[in-house]
Each structure stands twice: as structure tokens, then as C-alpha cells.
Tab-separated table of C-alpha atoms in Angstrom:
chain	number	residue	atom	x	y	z
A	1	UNK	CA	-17.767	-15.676	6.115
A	2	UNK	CA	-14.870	-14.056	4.392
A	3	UNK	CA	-11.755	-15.513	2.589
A	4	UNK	CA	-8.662	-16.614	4.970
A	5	UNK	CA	-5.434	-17.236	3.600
A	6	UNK	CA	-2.254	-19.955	3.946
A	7	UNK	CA	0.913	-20.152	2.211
A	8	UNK	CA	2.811	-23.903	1.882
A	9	UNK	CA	5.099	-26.077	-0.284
A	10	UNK	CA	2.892	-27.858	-2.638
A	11	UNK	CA	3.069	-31.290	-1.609
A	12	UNK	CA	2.741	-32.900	-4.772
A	13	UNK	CA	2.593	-31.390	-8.465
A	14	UNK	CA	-1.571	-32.700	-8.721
A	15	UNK	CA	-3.024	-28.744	-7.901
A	16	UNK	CA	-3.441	-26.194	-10.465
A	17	UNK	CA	-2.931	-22.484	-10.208
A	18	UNK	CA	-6.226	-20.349	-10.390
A	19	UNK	CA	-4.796	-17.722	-12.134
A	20	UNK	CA	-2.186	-19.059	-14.897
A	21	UNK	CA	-4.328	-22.805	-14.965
A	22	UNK	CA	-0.491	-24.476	-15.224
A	23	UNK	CA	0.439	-27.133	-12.387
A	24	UNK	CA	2.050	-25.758	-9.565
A	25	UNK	CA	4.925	-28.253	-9.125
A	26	UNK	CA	5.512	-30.005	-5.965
A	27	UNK	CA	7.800	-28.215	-3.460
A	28	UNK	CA	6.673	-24.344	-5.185
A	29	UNK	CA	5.299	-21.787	-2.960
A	30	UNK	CA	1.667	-21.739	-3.296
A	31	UNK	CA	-1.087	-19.545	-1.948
A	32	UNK	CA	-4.677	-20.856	-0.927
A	33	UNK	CA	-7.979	-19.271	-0.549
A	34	UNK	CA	-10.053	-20.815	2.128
A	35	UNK	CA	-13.495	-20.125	1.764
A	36	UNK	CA	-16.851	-21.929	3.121
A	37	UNK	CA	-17.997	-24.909	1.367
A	38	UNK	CA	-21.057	-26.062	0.908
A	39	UNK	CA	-21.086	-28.892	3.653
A	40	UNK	CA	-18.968	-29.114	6.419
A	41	UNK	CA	-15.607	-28.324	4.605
A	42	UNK	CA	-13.647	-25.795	3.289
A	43	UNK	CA	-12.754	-25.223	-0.518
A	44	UNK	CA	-9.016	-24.204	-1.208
A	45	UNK	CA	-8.263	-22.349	-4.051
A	46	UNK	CA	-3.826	-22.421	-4.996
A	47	UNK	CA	-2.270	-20.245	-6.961
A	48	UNK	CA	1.708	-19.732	-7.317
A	49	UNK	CA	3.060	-17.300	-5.096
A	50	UNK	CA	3.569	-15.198	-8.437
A	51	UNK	CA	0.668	-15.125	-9.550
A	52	UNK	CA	-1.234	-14.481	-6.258
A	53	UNK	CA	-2.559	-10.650	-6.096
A	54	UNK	CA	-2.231	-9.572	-2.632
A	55	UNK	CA	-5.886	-10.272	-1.259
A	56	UNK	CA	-8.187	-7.098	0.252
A	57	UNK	CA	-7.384	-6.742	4.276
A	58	UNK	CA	-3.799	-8.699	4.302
A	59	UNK	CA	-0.895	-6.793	5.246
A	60	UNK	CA	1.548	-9.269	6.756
A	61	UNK	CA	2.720	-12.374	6.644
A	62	UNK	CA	1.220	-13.136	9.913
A	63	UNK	CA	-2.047	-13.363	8.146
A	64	UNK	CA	-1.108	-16.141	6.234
A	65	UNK	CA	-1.642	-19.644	8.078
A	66	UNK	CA	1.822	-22.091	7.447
A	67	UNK	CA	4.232	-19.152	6.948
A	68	UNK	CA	5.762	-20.309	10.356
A	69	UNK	CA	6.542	-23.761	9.250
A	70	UNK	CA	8.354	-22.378	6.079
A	71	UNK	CA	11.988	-22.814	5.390
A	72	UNK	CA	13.983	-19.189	6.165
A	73	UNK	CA	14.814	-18.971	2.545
A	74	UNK	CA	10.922	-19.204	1.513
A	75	UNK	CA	9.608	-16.813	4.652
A	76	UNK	CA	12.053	-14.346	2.838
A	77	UNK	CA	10.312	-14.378	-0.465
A	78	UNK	CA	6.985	-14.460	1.011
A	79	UNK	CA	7.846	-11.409	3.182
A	80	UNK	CA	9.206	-9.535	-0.174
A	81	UNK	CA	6.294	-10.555	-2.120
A	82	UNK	CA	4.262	-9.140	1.038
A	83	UNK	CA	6.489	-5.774	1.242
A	84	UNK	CA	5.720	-5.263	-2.385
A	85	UNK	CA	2.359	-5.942	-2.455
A	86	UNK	CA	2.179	-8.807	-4.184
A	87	UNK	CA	1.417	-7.643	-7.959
A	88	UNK	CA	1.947	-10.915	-8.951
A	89	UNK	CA	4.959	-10.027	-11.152
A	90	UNK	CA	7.377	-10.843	-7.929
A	91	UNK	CA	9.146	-8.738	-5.064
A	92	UNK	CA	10.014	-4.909	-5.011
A	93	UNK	CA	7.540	-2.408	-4.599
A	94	UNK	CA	5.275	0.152	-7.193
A	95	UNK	CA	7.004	2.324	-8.507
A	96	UNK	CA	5.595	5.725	-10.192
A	97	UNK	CA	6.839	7.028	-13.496
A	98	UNK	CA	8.902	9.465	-11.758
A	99	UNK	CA	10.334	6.937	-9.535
A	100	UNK	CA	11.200	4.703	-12.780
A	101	UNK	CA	12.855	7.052	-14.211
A	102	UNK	CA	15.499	8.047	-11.295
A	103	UNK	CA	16.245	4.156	-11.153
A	104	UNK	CA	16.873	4.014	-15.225
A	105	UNK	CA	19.440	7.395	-14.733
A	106	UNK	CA	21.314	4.836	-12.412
A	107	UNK	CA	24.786	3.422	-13.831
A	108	UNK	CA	25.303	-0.627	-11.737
A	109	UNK	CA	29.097	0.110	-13.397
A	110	UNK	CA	29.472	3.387	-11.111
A	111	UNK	CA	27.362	2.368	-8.133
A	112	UNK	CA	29.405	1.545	-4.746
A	113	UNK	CA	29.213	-1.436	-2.590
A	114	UNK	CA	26.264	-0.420	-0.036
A	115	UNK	CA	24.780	1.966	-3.133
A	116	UNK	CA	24.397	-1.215	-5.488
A	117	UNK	CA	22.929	-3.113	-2.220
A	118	UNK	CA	20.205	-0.618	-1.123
A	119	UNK	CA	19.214	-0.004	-4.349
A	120	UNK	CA	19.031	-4.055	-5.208
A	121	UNK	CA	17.085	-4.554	-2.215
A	122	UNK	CA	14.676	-2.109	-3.142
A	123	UNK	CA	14.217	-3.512	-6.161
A	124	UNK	CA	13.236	-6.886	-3.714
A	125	UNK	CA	16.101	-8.690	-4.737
A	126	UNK	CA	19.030	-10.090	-2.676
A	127	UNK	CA	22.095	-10.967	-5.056
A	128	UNK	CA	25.592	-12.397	-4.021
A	129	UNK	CA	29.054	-12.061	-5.716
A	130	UNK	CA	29.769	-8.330	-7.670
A	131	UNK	CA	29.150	-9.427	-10.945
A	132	UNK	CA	26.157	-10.715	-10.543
A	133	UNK	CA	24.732	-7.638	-8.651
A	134	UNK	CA	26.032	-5.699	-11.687
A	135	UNK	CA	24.089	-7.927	-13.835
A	136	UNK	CA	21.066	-7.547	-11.725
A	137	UNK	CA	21.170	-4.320	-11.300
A	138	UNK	CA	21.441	-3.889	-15.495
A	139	UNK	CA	18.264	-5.410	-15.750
A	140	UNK	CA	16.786	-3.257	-13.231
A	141	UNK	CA	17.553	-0.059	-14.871
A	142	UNK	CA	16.760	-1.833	-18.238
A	143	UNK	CA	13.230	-2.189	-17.064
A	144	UNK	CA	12.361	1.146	-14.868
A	145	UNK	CA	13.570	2.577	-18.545
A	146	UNK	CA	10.607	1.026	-20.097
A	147	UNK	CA	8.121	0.899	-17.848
A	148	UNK	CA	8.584	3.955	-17.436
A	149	UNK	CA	8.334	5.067	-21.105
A	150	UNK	CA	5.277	2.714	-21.204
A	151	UNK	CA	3.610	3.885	-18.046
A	152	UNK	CA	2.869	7.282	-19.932
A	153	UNK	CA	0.682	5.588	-22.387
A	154	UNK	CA	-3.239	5.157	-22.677
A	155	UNK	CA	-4.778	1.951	-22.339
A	156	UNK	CA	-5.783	2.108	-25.907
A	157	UNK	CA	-2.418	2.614	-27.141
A	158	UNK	CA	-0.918	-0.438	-24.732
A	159	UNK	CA	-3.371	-2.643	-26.590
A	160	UNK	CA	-2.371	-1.167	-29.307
A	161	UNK	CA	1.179	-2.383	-29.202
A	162	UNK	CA	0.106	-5.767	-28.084
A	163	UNK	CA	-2.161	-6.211	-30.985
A	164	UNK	CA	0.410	-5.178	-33.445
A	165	UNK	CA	2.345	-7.920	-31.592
A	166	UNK	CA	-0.142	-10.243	-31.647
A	167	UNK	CA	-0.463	-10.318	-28.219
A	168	UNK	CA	-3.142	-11.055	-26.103
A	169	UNK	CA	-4.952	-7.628	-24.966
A	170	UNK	CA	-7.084	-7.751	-22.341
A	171	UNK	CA	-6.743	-7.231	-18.911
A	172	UNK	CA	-6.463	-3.981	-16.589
A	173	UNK	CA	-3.969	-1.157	-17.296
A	174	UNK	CA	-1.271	-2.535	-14.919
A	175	UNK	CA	-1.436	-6.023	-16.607
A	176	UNK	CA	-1.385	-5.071	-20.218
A	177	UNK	CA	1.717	-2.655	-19.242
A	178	UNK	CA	3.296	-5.694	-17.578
A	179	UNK	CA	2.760	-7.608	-20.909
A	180	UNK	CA	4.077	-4.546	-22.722
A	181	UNK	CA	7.062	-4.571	-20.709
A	182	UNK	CA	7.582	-7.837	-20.823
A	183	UNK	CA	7.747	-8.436	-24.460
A	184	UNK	CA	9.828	-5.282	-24.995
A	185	UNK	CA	12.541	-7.054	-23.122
A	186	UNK	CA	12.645	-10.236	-23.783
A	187	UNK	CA	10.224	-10.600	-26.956
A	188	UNK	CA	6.406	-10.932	-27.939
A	189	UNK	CA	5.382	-14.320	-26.815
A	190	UNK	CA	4.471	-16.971	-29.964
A	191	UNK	CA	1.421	-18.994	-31.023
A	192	UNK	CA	1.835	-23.023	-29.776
A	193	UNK	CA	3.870	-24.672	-31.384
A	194	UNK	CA	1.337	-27.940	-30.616
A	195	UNK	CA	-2.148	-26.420	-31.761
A	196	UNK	CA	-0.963	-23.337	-33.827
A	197	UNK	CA	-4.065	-21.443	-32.437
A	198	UNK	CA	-3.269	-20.262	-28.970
A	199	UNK	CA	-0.857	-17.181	-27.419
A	200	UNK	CA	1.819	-18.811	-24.998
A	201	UNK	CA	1.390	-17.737	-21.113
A	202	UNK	CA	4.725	-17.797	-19.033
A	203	UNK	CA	4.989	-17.456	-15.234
A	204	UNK	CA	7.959	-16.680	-13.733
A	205	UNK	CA	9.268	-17.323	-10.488
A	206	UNK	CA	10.977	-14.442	-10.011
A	207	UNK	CA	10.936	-11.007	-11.166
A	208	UNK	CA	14.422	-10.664	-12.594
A	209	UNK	CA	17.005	-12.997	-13.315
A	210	UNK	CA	14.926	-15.512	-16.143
A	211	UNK	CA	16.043	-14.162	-18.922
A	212	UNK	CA	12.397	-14.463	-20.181
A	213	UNK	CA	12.470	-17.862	-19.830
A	214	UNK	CA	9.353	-19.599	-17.288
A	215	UNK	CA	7.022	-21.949	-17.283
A	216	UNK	CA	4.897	-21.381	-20.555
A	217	UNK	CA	1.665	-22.951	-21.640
A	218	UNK	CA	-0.714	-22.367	-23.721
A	219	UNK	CA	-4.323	-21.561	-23.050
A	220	UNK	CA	-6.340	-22.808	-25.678
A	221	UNK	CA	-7.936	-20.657	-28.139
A	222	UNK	CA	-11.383	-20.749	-29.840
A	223	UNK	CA	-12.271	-21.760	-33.044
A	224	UNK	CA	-15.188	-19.867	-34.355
A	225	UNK	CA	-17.449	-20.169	-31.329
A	226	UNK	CA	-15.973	-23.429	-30.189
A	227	UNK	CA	-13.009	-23.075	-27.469
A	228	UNK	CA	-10.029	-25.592	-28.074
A	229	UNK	CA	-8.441	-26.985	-25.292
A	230	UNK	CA	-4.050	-27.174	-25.502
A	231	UNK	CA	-1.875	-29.077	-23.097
A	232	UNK	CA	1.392	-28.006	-24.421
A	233	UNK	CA	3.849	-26.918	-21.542
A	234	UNK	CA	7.555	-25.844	-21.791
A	235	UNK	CA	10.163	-23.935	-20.233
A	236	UNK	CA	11.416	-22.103	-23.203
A	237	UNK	CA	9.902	-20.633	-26.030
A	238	UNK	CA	11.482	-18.784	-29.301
A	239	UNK	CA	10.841	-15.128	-28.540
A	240	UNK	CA	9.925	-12.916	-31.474
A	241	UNK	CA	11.150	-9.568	-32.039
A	242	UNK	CA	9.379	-6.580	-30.422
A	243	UNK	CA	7.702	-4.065	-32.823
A	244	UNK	CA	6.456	-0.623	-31.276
């Protein structure tokens, strides 16, 4: 019996995220995977809408049990996270390198009223007040300009970068260019400051707009063959400088 799917406000902060392994706090989006299990129940699987990777055979929101009972502002990010395929980095859709670079050519200072708008809400993002589409809009361009740049590298030079960062590397092409991306703007992510041993994760909420700042944890990390568990959480962490 295949996967369904549901979407809800966690109702407590006791569930875990499958993907990022940090609590999903109580009132967050989640996402759950129903699946069979092995008596008469189902086993849920949550995961924050963030990191949730649009599952095979979903196309709408419809498909997603509890998006009716959500609040208008939360059936709005589920539908953008929908509309732009959910890759788990927040709303807005793929964009090719060609596309990427058109948006960085794009100057928020010259951009008109219903311009700045369209091209915001393409972006997935729905911003009120002029200066702080302006500011929104900077950080759009900001990143089609690297992704952009990065997008036309191999795989092996990606990893590459992230090793010289001493960032984690592994992963699919779209995820280490994410990481690339990410530390190019806002800085390579450092070692716990609790255990010394492991890379800090962050998750962020939304796309744009964090300033690089989420909800970081750290992994663990393995000495010699024996893997060391960390429970170090924060919301901030001291960025280091990028290095290409």
C-alpha cells in the first residue's frame, strides 16, 4: 500500500523531523508520511514543512489530509511550498542557470510597484511595506547571482569548495549547491561549540528573510569508528568567512 500524506500544526514540540533529526516545535507546520504498520495501525513519519521533499505522485494541496483545517496564513505557505515543488529550501520555483541570471541583472532600486511585486511573488514570497520589498528583493538577486555562478560547476568541484570549507560534502548535486550557496551568503557553518567534533545543521523556515540565522544543531560526529551523539541546539551560530 503506498505512502499518503497530511500536513498539521504540531501539537506539541515531542516529534522529531526525519530529515534534519531537530524537534519540530509545537505549533510548526509539519508533514507526515502515513504508511502501513505492522498491526493494525499506521506509522507517521514528520518532518518540517522545509525540509519535506515533495513526495512522488503529489501535485496539490488537495492531496494532503488536514490542509483544510489550516489557518489561511499556513494554507498559503503550504500552497507556495506546493507551487515550487517543495525542494525543501522553501517557496519559489527551480530556476535554470539562465533563468538565475536574468533575476541577478535585476536592480529592486529601479523596479516599479507591480514589477517589484510579480517578480517577489515569483520568487514565492509575499512582502509588505516598500522597504522591505527592496530588501527582499536584494537578497533575491544576491542569490540567483550565485547560484547561478555555482550551478555551472561539477559535483566534484562543489565538494570541493565545501571541503576547503570544512563543510560537510555529501549529498546530491542540488543539495551540495544549496550548501554552497548557502555558505557563500551568509558563511560556512562551524564545528559545535558543545562537542568540538560535529558540523552545525540549520533549518530555516523560510527561504529568505533569516539572515542565516535558523534552528541549528549539531549531528554528532564519529570518533574513529565510534559515532558520538551531540544535543547542542541554538538559533544562532558565529558564521565563518567563505573561501572559494
Amino acid at each position: 500500500m503506498p505512502a499518503s500524506y497530511c500536513v498539521e500544526n504540531a501539537k506539541s514540540n515531542r516529534s522529531s523531523c526525519k530529515q534534519c533529526k531537530t524537534k519540530i516545535d509545537a505549533g510548526d507546520l509539519r508533514i507526515g508520511t502515513i504508511t502501513p504498520g505492522p498491526g493494525d495501525y499506521d506509522l507517521t513519519a514528520w518532518r518540517h514543512l522545509a525540509c519535506q521533499k515533495m513526495p512522488k505522485g503529489v501535485s496539490q494541496v488537495d492531496d494532503f489530509a488536514g490542509f483544510a483545517s489550516l489557518s489561511s496564513e499556513d494554507q498559503k505557505k503550504v500552497e507556495e511550498w506546493v507551487a515550487g515543488g517543495a525542494s525543501g529550501s522553501g517557496g519559489g520555483k527551480k530556476r535554470s542557470a539562465a533563468e538565475l541570471e536574468e533575476v541577478a541583472k535585476m536592480n529592486p532600486k529601479k523596479m516599479k510597484g507591480k514589477e517589484l511585486d510579480a517578480a517577489l511573488k515569483d520568487a514565492g514570497l509575499s512582502v509588505k511595506g516598500k522597504a522591505e520589498k527592496q530588501e527582499a528583493m536584494n537578497e533575491v538577486v544576491e542569490r540567483a547571482a550565485i547560484e547561478a555562478r555555482y550551478s555551472k560547476m561539477t559535483l566534484p568541484e562543489l565538494k570541493g569548495m565545501l571541503e576547503l570549507n570544512k563543510q560537510v560534502k555529501g549529498g546530491t548535486k542540488p543539495e551540495v549547491l544549496e550548501r554552497c550557496v548557502d555558505g557563500k551568503m551568509y558563511g560556512a557553518l562551524p564545528r559545535c561549540p558543545q562537542c568540538g567534533g560535529g558540523i552545525l545543521k540549520v533549518v530555516y523556515k523560510e527561504k529568505f528573510g533569516h539572515g542565516g540565522a535558523g534552528k541549528l544543531s549539531c549531528p554528532g560526529y564519529f570518533d574513529d569508528d565510534v559515532f558520538k551523539r551531540c544535543s547542542y541546539k541554538a538559533d544562532t551560530a558565529d558564521r565563518l568567512p567563505w573561501q572559494e
